[in-house]
């Protein structure tokens, strides 16, 4: 009987779409979409942040456009229900609702996990489930399916759990987690854009807020699924045993991440060397630290390693780094007049610091000439050291050529 009812509903919907009254409905739908587009365009403005959750990259690929279109379509359906039989709007409303869910999921996951491949799979699954739910809703099969899912149930302790409860809990979990990720992403963006306070402290606060919001969202999802939260005490004990044996490394990395951010022994932007890899810290997450070398290579270092192993930090107390270069001049060179001019040439290089300023030393009486060592300091080693050393060497070479000073080189006579 229910199947026949669904078939009758589908046939009635197809017949209503073939009536002439569909044309005014189509005009109303187009008007709703146009008004939603104009409103989003006006609210977005010209200085909107690209990739935002509300507005997306353009005008119609954010969350706000389908939300406004859905509200306008529902208002039009309510207003026209006494004038026109709903036909096209019966299709448009569930389609827009599905589009809202998809856009919300995609935008929030992109903002929270921009580089995660697993989240791309989650996005595709959410899209498939949303469109299948729309198809079942339109054809009238959704109530039948939900009734059948509610009949498949089993008892765990004092709780009765059905497939419908699990489905409701899963949908609630997705919605709550999306909202939690949305709020955490917004708060993280505000914290990272702030100019007051340490960057490491703001990063730790953002990670803590995200973990707390996700935990609260998970509790809401479990409650919506009909799972007794008092049973989580047993689960917590089992989880503690699991952490003590199989997940101790993972737990150690998470705890080490908060320790690094709290004690500020390493900060984002520091130049460090760990396990033979040297580079600049670009991010500190709850599980790993991302280090980018000067040649563009990136190393993902577990936070536990940053705590238990020796780490050389060139920027902990002072970001200034000392470099030096060596040059030889011929014996007989007037060092008293040449050395001050070489120091002035090195000091004129843009990235060389004036405090402490560059110096010069007669470091050795080499076999072919007088060896001069020129130490100098820079404060932006994350921008590279080879390039600034090259600029210093070019300045020294230009000064020696201008003064007519020869750079000796070994010569051999073959007989």
Coordinates of C-alpha atoms in Angstrom, one line a residue:
X1 CA 0.0 0.0 0.0
X2 CA 2.8 2.4 0.8
X3 CA 4.6 1.5 -2.4
X4 CA 1.4 2.3 -4.4
X5 CA 1.1 5.5 -2.5
X6 CA 4.6 6.5 -3.5
X7 CA 4.0 5.6 -7.1
X8 CA 0.8 7.7 -7.0
X9 CA 2.7 10.6 -5.5
X10 CA 5.4 10.4 -8.2
X11 CA 2.8 10.2 -11.0
X12 CA 0.9 13.2 -9.5
X13 CA 4.1 15.2 -9.4
X14 CA 4.9 14.4 -13.0
X15 CA 1.4 15.4 -14.1
X16 CA 1.6 18.7 -12.1
X17 CA 4.9 19.5 -13.9
X18 CA 3.1 19.3 -17.3
X19 CA 0.4 21.8 -16.4
X20 CA 0.5 25.4 -17.6
X21 CA 0.7 26.6 -14.1
X22 CA 4.3 25.6 -14.0
X23 CA 5.3 28.6 -16.1
X24 CA 4.4 31.2 -13.4
X25 CA 6.2 28.9 -10.8
X26 CA 9.3 28.9 -13.1
X27 CA 9.2 32.7 -13.2
X28 CA 9.0 32.8 -9.4
X29 CA 11.9 30.4 -9.0
X30 CA 14.1 32.5 -11.4
X31 CA 13.1 35.6 -9.5
X32 CA 14.1 34.0 -6.2
X33 CA 17.5 33.0 -7.6
X34 CA 18.0 36.5 -9.1
X35 CA 17.1 38.2 -5.8
X36 CA 19.4 35.8 -3.9
X37 CA 22.3 36.6 -6.3
X38 CA 21.8 40.3 -6.0
X39 CA 21.7 40.2 -2.2
X40 CA 24.9 38.1 -2.0
X41 CA 26.6 40.4 -4.4
X42 CA 25.6 43.5 -2.3
X43 CA 26.6 41.8 1.0
X44 CA 29.9 40.5 -0.5
X45 CA 31.1 43.8 -1.8
X46 CA 34.4 44.3 -3.5
X47 CA 36.8 43.7 -0.5
X48 CA 35.4 40.3 0.6
X49 CA 37.9 37.7 1.6
X50 CA 38.4 35.1 -1.1
X51 CA 37.5 31.5 -0.1
X52 CA 35.2 32.5 2.8
X53 CA 32.6 30.1 3.9
X54 CA 29.7 32.5 3.4
X55 CA 30.7 33.9 -0.1
X56 CA 33.2 31.3 -1.5
X57 CA 35.4 32.3 -4.3
X58 CA 32.7 34.0 -6.3
X59 CA 29.1 34.9 -5.6
X60 CA 27.2 31.6 -6.0
X61 CA 29.7 29.1 -4.7
X62 CA 29.4 30.0 -1.0
X63 CA 26.8 29.0 1.6
X64 CA 24.9 32.3 1.7
X65 CA 23.5 32.0 -1.9
X66 CA 21.7 28.7 -1.5
X67 CA 20.5 29.7 2.0
X68 CA 18.9 32.9 0.7
X69 CA 17.5 31.1 -2.3
X70 CA 16.0 28.4 -0.1
X71 CA 14.4 31.0 2.2
X72 CA 13.0 32.9 -0.7
X73 CA 11.7 29.8 -2.3
X74 CA 10.0 28.6 0.9
X75 CA 8.4 32.1 1.3
X76 CA 7.2 32.0 -2.3
X77 CA 5.7 28.5 -1.8
X78 CA 3.8 29.6 1.3
X79 CA 2.6 32.8 -0.4
X80 CA 1.4 31.0 -3.6
X81 CA -0.2 27.9 -1.9
X82 CA -3.6 29.5 -2.2
X83 CA -3.1 30.6 -5.8
X84 CA -1.1 27.9 -7.6
X85 CA -0.7 24.2 -6.8
X86 CA 2.9 23.6 -5.8
X87 CA 4.7 21.6 -8.5
X88 CA 8.1 23.0 -9.4
X89 CA 8.6 24.5 -5.9
X90 CA 8.2 20.9 -4.5
X91 CA 11.4 20.1 -6.4
X92 CA 13.3 23.3 -5.9
X93 CA 13.0 23.4 -2.1
X94 CA 14.6 20.0 -1.4
X95 CA 17.3 20.6 -4.1
X96 CA 18.2 23.9 -2.4
X97 CA 18.3 22.2 1.0
X98 CA 20.7 19.6 -0.4
X99 CA 22.8 22.3 -1.9
X100 CA 23.0 24.1 1.4
X101 CA 24.3 20.9 3.1
X102 CA 26.8 20.2 0.4
X103 CA 28.1 23.8 0.3
X104 CA 28.4 24.0 4.1
X105 CA 30.3 20.7 4.2
X106 CA 32.7 21.6 1.4
X107 CA 33.4 25.1 2.5
X108 CA 34.0 24.2 6.2
X109 CA 36.2 21.2 5.4
X110 CA 38.2 23.3 2.9
X111 CA 38.7 26.0 5.6
X112 CA 39.6 23.6 8.4
X113 CA 41.7 21.0 6.5
X114 CA 42.9 22.7 3.3
X115 CA 45.5 20.0 2.4
X116 CA 43.7 16.9 3.6
X117 CA 43.0 14.2 0.9
X118 CA 40.7 12.3 3.2
X119 CA 38.4 15.3 3.5
X120 CA 38.0 15.3 -0.3
X121 CA 36.6 11.8 0.1
X122 CA 34.2 12.9 2.9
X123 CA 33.0 15.8 0.6
X124 CA 32.1 13.4 -2.2
X125 CA 30.3 11.0 0.2
X126 CA 28.3 13.9 1.7
X127 CA 27.3 15.0 -1.8
X128 CA 26.1 11.5 -2.8
X129 CA 24.1 11.1 0.4
X130 CA 22.5 14.5 0.0
X131 CA 21.4 14.0 -3.6
X132 CA 20.1 10.5 -2.9
X133 CA 18.1 11.8 0.0
X134 CA 16.6 14.5 -2.3
X135 CA 15.7 11.8 -4.9
X136 CA 14.0 9.7 -2.2
X137 CA 12.1 12.7 -0.8
X138 CA 10.8 13.8 -4.2
X139 CA 9.7 10.3 -5.1
X140 CA 8.0 9.8 -1.7
X141 CA 10.2 6.8 -0.8
X142 CA 11.9 8.5 2.1
X143 CA 9.1 7.8 4.7
X144 CA 9.0 4.2 3.7
X145 CA 12.8 3.9 4.0
X146 CA 12.9 5.5 7.4
X147 CA 10.1 3.2 8.6
X148 CA 12.0 0.1 7.5
X149 CA 15.3 1.4 9.0
X150 CA 13.5 2.0 12.3
X151 CA 12.3 -1.6 12.3
X152 CA 15.8 -3.0 12.2
X153 CA 17.0 -2.6 15.8
X154 CA 19.0 -4.4 18.5
X155 CA 19.4 -4.0 22.2
X156 CA 22.6 -3.1 23.9
X157 CA 22.3 -3.2 27.7
X158 CA 19.3 -1.1 28.5
X159 CA 19.4 0.9 25.2
X160 CA 17.5 0.0 22.0
X161 CA 19.4 1.2 18.9
X162 CA 18.0 1.1 15.4
X163 CA 19.5 1.9 12.0
X164 CA 17.3 5.0 11.9
X165 CA 18.8 6.1 15.2
X166 CA 22.3 5.6 13.8
X167 CA 21.3 7.5 10.6
X168 CA 19.9 10.4 12.6
X169 CA 22.9 10.4 14.8
X170 CA 25.3 10.4 11.8
X171 CA 23.5 13.3 10.2
X172 CA 23.4 15.2 13.5
X173 CA 27.1 14.4 13.9
X174 CA 27.9 15.8 10.5
X175 CA 25.9 19.0 11.1
X176 CA 27.2 19.6 14.6
X177 CA 30.8 18.9 13.6
X178 CA 30.5 21.2 10.6
X179 CA 29.3 24.0 12.9
X180 CA 32.1 23.2 15.4
X181 CA 34.7 23.3 12.6
X182 CA 33.1 26.5 11.2
X183 CA 33.3 28.3 14.6
X184 CA 36.8 27.0 15.3
X185 CA 38.0 28.1 11.9
X186 CA 36.5 31.6 12.4
X187 CA 38.0 31.9 15.9
X188 CA 41.4 30.6 14.6
X189 CA 41.4 33.2 11.8
X190 CA 40.7 35.9 14.3
X191 CA 43.4 34.8 16.7
X192 CA 46.0 34.4 14.0
X193 CA 45.2 37.9 12.6
X194 CA 45.6 39.5 16.0
X195 CA 48.8 41.6 16.5
X196 CA 48.9 41.3 20.2
X197 CA 50.4 38.4 22.1
X198 CA 52.8 35.7 21.0
X199 CA 52.1 33.8 17.8
X200 CA 52.8 30.5 19.6
X201 CA 50.3 31.2 22.4
X202 CA 47.6 32.2 19.8
X203 CA 48.3 29.0 17.9
X204 CA 47.9 26.9 21.1
X205 CA 44.7 28.7 22.0
X206 CA 43.3 28.0 18.5
X207 CA 44.2 24.3 18.7
X208 CA 42.6 24.0 22.2
X209 CA 39.4 25.7 21.0
X210 CA 39.1 23.4 18.0
X211 CA 39.7 20.2 20.2
X212 CA 37.1 21.5 22.8
X213 CA 34.5 22.3 20.1
X214 CA 34.9 19.0 18.4
X215 CA 34.6 17.1 21.7
X216 CA 31.4 19.0 22.5
X217 CA 30.0 18.3 19.0
X218 CA 30.8 14.6 19.4
X219 CA 28.9 14.5 22.7
X220 CA 25.9 16.1 21.0
X221 CA 26.1 13.6 18.1
X222 CA 26.2 10.6 20.5
X223 CA 23.3 11.8 22.4
X224 CA 21.3 12.3 19.2
X225 CA 22.0 8.8 18.2
X226 CA 20.4 7.5 21.4
X227 CA 23.7 6.3 23.0
X228 CA 23.7 6.6 26.8
X229 CA 26.6 8.9 27.7
X230 CA 27.0 7.3 31.1
X231 CA 28.4 4.2 29.2
X232 CA 31.3 6.3 28.1
X233 CA 33.0 5.7 31.4
X234 CA 33.7 2.1 30.3
X235 CA 34.8 3.4 26.9
X236 CA 37.1 6.0 28.5
X237 CA 38.7 3.2 30.6
X238 CA 39.2 1.1 27.5
X239 CA 40.5 4.1 25.6
X240 CA 43.0 4.8 28.4
X241 CA 44.3 1.2 28.1
X242 CA 44.6 1.6 24.4
X243 CA 46.5 4.8 24.7
X244 CA 48.8 3.2 27.3
X245 CA 49.7 0.4 24.8
X246 CA 49.1 1.1 21.1
X247 CA 48.4 4.9 21.0
X248 CA 51.1 6.1 23.4
X249 CA 53.2 7.6 20.5
X250 CA 50.2 9.4 19.2
X251 CA 49.2 10.7 22.6
X252 CA 52.8 11.8 23.3
X253 CA 52.9 13.8 20.0
X254 CA 49.7 15.6 20.9
X255 CA 50.9 16.4 24.4
X256 CA 54.3 17.5 23.1
X257 CA 52.7 19.9 20.7
X258 CA 50.9 21.7 23.5
X259 CA 54.2 21.7 25.6
X260 CA 56.1 23.3 22.7
X261 CA 53.5 26.0 22.2
X262 CA 53.2 26.6 26.0
X263 CA 56.8 26.9 27.0
X264 CA 57.8 28.7 23.7
X265 CA 61.1 26.8 23.3
X266 CA 60.4 26.8 19.6
X267 CA 58.2 29.3 17.8
X268 CA 56.8 29.7 14.3
X269 CA 59.5 31.5 12.3
X270 CA 62.5 30.1 14.2
X271 CA 65.4 28.6 12.3
X272 CA 66.1 25.2 13.8
X273 CA 68.2 22.1 13.0
X274 CA 66.8 18.7 14.1
X275 CA 67.9 15.2 13.1
X276 CA 70.3 16.7 10.5
X277 CA 67.5 18.8 8.8
X278 CA 67.8 22.6 9.0
X279 CA 65.1 25.1 8.1
X280 CA 62.4 27.5 9.3
X281 CA 59.4 26.4 11.4
X282 CA 56.3 27.3 9.3
X283 CA 53.6 25.6 11.5
X284 CA 53.2 23.8 14.8
X285 CA 50.2 21.6 14.9
X286 CA 49.0 19.4 17.7
X287 CA 50.7 16.3 16.2
X288 CA 53.7 17.5 14.2
X289 CA 56.0 20.5 13.4
X290 CA 56.5 21.5 9.8
X291 CA 60.0 22.7 9.0
X292 CA 60.8 24.2 5.6
X293 CA 64.4 24.3 4.4
X294 CA 65.9 27.1 2.4
X295 CA 65.8 24.9 -0.8
X296 CA 62.1 24.5 -0.5
X297 CA 62.0 21.0 1.0
X298 CA 59.7 20.4 3.9
X299 CA 60.1 18.0 6.8
X300 CA 57.2 16.8 9.0
X301 CA 58.8 16.2 12.4
X302 CA 56.7 14.5 15.2
X303 CA 56.4 16.8 18.2
X304 CA 57.8 14.1 20.5
X305 CA 61.1 14.2 18.6
X306 CA 61.2 18.0 19.1
X307 CA 61.0 17.4 22.9
X308 CA 63.2 14.3 23.4
X309 CA 66.0 15.1 21.0
X310 CA 68.6 17.8 20.8
X311 CA 67.3 20.7 18.7
X312 CA 69.5 23.6 17.5
X313 CA 67.5 26.8 17.5
X314 CA 69.3 29.7 15.8
X315 CA 66.5 32.2 16.7
X316 CA 65.5 31.4 20.3
X317 CA 67.3 34.2 22.1
X318 CA 68.3 36.4 19.1
X319 CA 67.3 36.0 15.4
X320 CA 70.7 37.4 14.4
X321 CA 73.1 35.0 12.6
X322 CA 76.8 35.5 12.0
X323 CA 78.3 34.7 8.6
X324 CA 81.7 35.2 7.2
X325 CA 83.6 35.1 3.9
X326 CA 87.3 34.8 3.1
X327 CA 89.4 36.5 0.4
X328 CA 93.1 36.7 -0.4
X329 CA 95.1 39.7 -1.5
X330 CA 98.6 39.8 -2.9
X331 CA 101.6 40.3 -0.6
X332 CA 102.6 43.9 -0.5
X333 CA 99.0 45.2 -0.5
X334 CA 98.4 48.3 1.6
X335 CA 96.1 46.7 4.1
X336 CA 95.7 49.9 6.1
X337 CA 93.8 51.6 3.2
X338 CA 92.2 48.5 1.7
X339 CA 90.6 47.0 4.9
X340 CA 88.4 49.9 5.8
X341 CA 87.0 50.2 2.3
X342 CA 86.2 46.4 2.2
X343 CA 84.3 46.9 5.5
X344 CA 82.4 49.8 4.1
X345 CA 81.5 47.8 1.0
X346 CA 80.1 44.9 3.1
X347 CA 78.2 47.3 5.3
X348 CA 76.5 48.7 2.2
X349 CA 74.9 45.3 1.3
X350 CA 71.1 45.7 2.2
X351 CA 70.7 42.6 4.4
X352 CA 73.9 43.1 6.4
X353 CA 73.3 44.5 9.8
X354 CA 74.9 47.7 11.1
X355 CA 74.6 46.6 14.7
X356 CA 76.7 44.6 15.1
X357 CA 78.5 45.8 12.0
X358 CA 80.8 43.8 9.7
X359 CA 84.5 43.5 10.6
X360 CA 87.7 42.4 8.9
X361 CA 90.7 40.3 10.2
X362 CA 94.0 39.3 8.8
X363 CA 93.4 35.6 9.5
X364 CA 96.4 33.9 7.8
X365 CA 99.6 34.3 5.8
X366 CA 98.7 31.9 3.1
X367 CA 101.1 30.4 0.5
X368 CA 99.8 32.7 -2.3
X369 CA 98.7 35.8 -0.4
X370 CA 97.3 37.5 2.7
X371 CA 94.1 35.9 3.8
X372 CA 91.4 38.3 5.0
X373 CA 88.2 37.1 6.9
X374 CA 85.2 39.4 6.9
X375 CA 82.5 38.4 9.5
X376 CA 79.0 40.0 9.2
X377 CA 75.6 39.6 10.7
X378 CA 72.1 39.1 9.3
X379 CA 68.7 39.0 11.0
X380 CA 66.6 37.1 8.3
X381 CA 68.3 33.8 7.8
X382 CA 65.0 32.3 6.8
X383 CA 65.4 34.2 3.5
X384 CA 68.6 32.3 2.7
X385 CA 72.3 32.7 3.5
X386 CA 73.9 31.8 0.2
X387 CA 72.3 34.8 -1.6
X388 CA 73.5 37.4 0.9
X389 CA 77.0 35.8 1.0
X390 CA 77.0 36.1 -2.8
X391 CA 76.1 39.8 -2.6
X392 CA 78.9 40.4 -0.1
X393 CA 81.4 38.6 -2.3
X394 CA 80.3 40.7 -5.3
X395 CA 80.7 43.9 -3.3
X396 CA 84.2 42.8 -2.2
X397 CA 85.2 41.9 -5.7
X398 CA 84.0 45.3 -7.1
X399 CA 86.0 47.1 -4.4
X400 CA 89.2 45.2 -5.1
X401 CA 88.9 45.8 -8.8
X402 CA 88.3 49.5 -8.2
X403 CA 91.4 49.7 -6.0
X404 CA 93.5 47.7 -8.4
X405 CA 94.2 45.0 -5.8
X406 CA 95.1 41.6 -7.2
X407 CA 93.6 38.4 -5.9
X408 CA 96.5 35.9 -6.0
X409 CA 96.1 32.4 -7.4
X410 CA 98.6 29.6 -7.5
X411 CA 100.8 29.4 -10.6
X412 CA 103.0 26.5 -11.7
X413 CA 105.7 26.4 -14.4
X414 CA 106.0 23.2 -16.3
X415 CA 109.3 22.3 -17.9

